[in-house]
């Protein structure tokens, strides 16, 4: 497992980029996967990384596993690579916004 300073930095970075609550993310994942042909069970909605983010949001820092840390680092990297947090996507960038929302980052959320 990472040392305490690395864990603190990752925890802060993850919660900085994941600006959706667990309820908002769960709702988004269910909406995203709903449809005539694609409806899945509510607990299985969304891609694996999105579901993992949801699980992490419901954990305490002390309960994180190495797999959680890898997922958190992937989310931080994904969000920062796709959206410069100083220059967020606008409403017309719906595809990018929806991809980021799948990992818990809504670029239009204040």
Coordinates of C-alpha atoms in Angstrom, one line a residue:
X1 CA 0.0 0.0 0.0
X2 CA 1.1 3.6 -0.5
X3 CA 2.8 5.5 2.2
X4 CA 0.8 8.0 4.3
X5 CA 1.8 11.1 2.3
X6 CA 1.0 9.5 -1.1
X7 CA -2.3 8.3 0.3
X8 CA -3.2 11.7 1.6
X9 CA -2.3 13.3 -1.8
X10 CA -4.3 10.7 -3.8
X11 CA -7.3 11.0 -1.4
X12 CA -7.3 14.8 -1.8
X13 CA -6.8 14.7 -5.6
X14 CA -9.6 12.1 -6.0
X15 CA -12.1 14.1 -4.0
X16 CA -11.1 17.3 -5.8
X17 CA -11.9 15.8 -9.3
X18 CA -14.8 13.6 -8.2
X19 CA -17.3 16.4 -7.6
X20 CA -20.5 14.3 -7.8
X21 CA -22.0 12.7 -4.7
X22 CA -22.5 9.0 -4.5
X23 CA -26.2 9.5 -5.0
X24 CA -25.6 11.7 -8.1
X25 CA -23.2 9.2 -9.6
X26 CA -25.5 6.2 -8.9
X27 CA -28.3 8.1 -10.6
X28 CA -26.2 9.0 -13.6
X29 CA -24.9 5.5 -14.0
X30 CA -28.5 4.1 -14.0
X31 CA -29.7 6.8 -16.5
X32 CA -26.7 6.2 -18.7
X33 CA -27.3 2.5 -18.9
X34 CA -31.1 2.7 -19.3
X35 CA -32.9 2.1 -22.5
X36 CA -35.0 -0.4 -24.4
X37 CA -32.1 -2.7 -25.3
X38 CA -29.4 -1.7 -22.7
X39 CA -31.3 -1.7 -19.4
X40 CA -29.2 -3.5 -16.8
X41 CA -29.8 -4.3 -13.1
X42 CA -29.4 -1.0 -11.1
X43 CA -26.4 -2.3 -9.1
X44 CA -24.7 -3.3 -12.4
X45 CA -25.3 0.0 -14.2
X46 CA -22.4 1.8 -15.7
X47 CA -18.9 0.8 -16.6
X48 CA -16.7 -1.1 -14.1
X49 CA -14.6 2.0 -13.3
X50 CA -17.7 4.1 -12.6
X51 CA -19.1 1.4 -10.3
X52 CA -15.7 1.3 -8.5
X53 CA -15.7 5.0 -8.0
X54 CA -19.2 4.7 -6.5
X55 CA -17.9 2.0 -4.1
X56 CA -14.9 4.2 -3.1
X57 CA -17.2 7.1 -2.4
X58 CA -19.0 4.9 0.1
X59 CA -15.8 3.9 2.0
X60 CA -13.7 5.4 4.7
X61 CA -10.1 6.2 3.9
X62 CA -8.9 3.5 6.2
X63 CA -10.9 0.9 4.3
X64 CA -9.2 1.5 0.9
X65 CA -7.6 -1.5 -0.8
X66 CA -4.7 -1.4 -3.3
X67 CA -7.3 -1.9 -6.1
X68 CA -9.2 1.1 -4.8
X69 CA -5.9 3.2 -4.9
X70 CA -5.3 2.1 -8.5
X71 CA -8.8 3.1 -9.5
X72 CA -8.5 6.4 -7.7
X73 CA -5.2 7.2 -9.5
X74 CA -6.9 6.2 -12.9
X75 CA -9.8 8.6 -12.2
X76 CA -7.5 11.5 -11.3
X77 CA -5.4 10.9 -14.4
X78 CA -8.5 10.6 -16.6
X79 CA -10.1 13.7 -15.4
X80 CA -7.0 15.9 -15.4
X81 CA -6.0 14.6 -18.8
X82 CA -9.4 15.2 -20.4
X83 CA -10.4 18.4 -18.7
X84 CA -8.0 21.1 -17.7
X85 CA -9.8 22.1 -14.4
X86 CA -9.1 25.8 -15.2
X87 CA -10.8 25.5 -18.6
X88 CA -13.8 23.1 -18.1
X89 CA -15.8 21.8 -21.0
X90 CA -18.9 23.8 -21.9
X91 CA -22.5 22.5 -22.2
X92 CA -22.0 21.9 -25.9
X93 CA -19.3 19.4 -25.1
X94 CA -21.9 16.8 -24.1
X95 CA -19.9 13.7 -25.1
X96 CA -16.9 14.7 -23.0
X97 CA -19.1 15.8 -20.1
X98 CA -20.9 12.5 -20.1
X99 CA -17.6 10.5 -20.2
X100 CA -16.3 12.5 -17.2
X101 CA -19.6 12.1 -15.3
X102 CA -19.2 8.3 -15.7
X103 CA -16.2 8.6 -13.3
X104 CA -17.8 11.1 -11.0
X105 CA -16.7 14.4 -12.4
X106 CA -19.4 16.8 -13.7
X107 CA -17.5 19.7 -15.4
X108 CA -20.6 21.9 -15.3
X109 CA -21.1 21.5 -11.6
X110 CA -20.0 24.6 -9.6

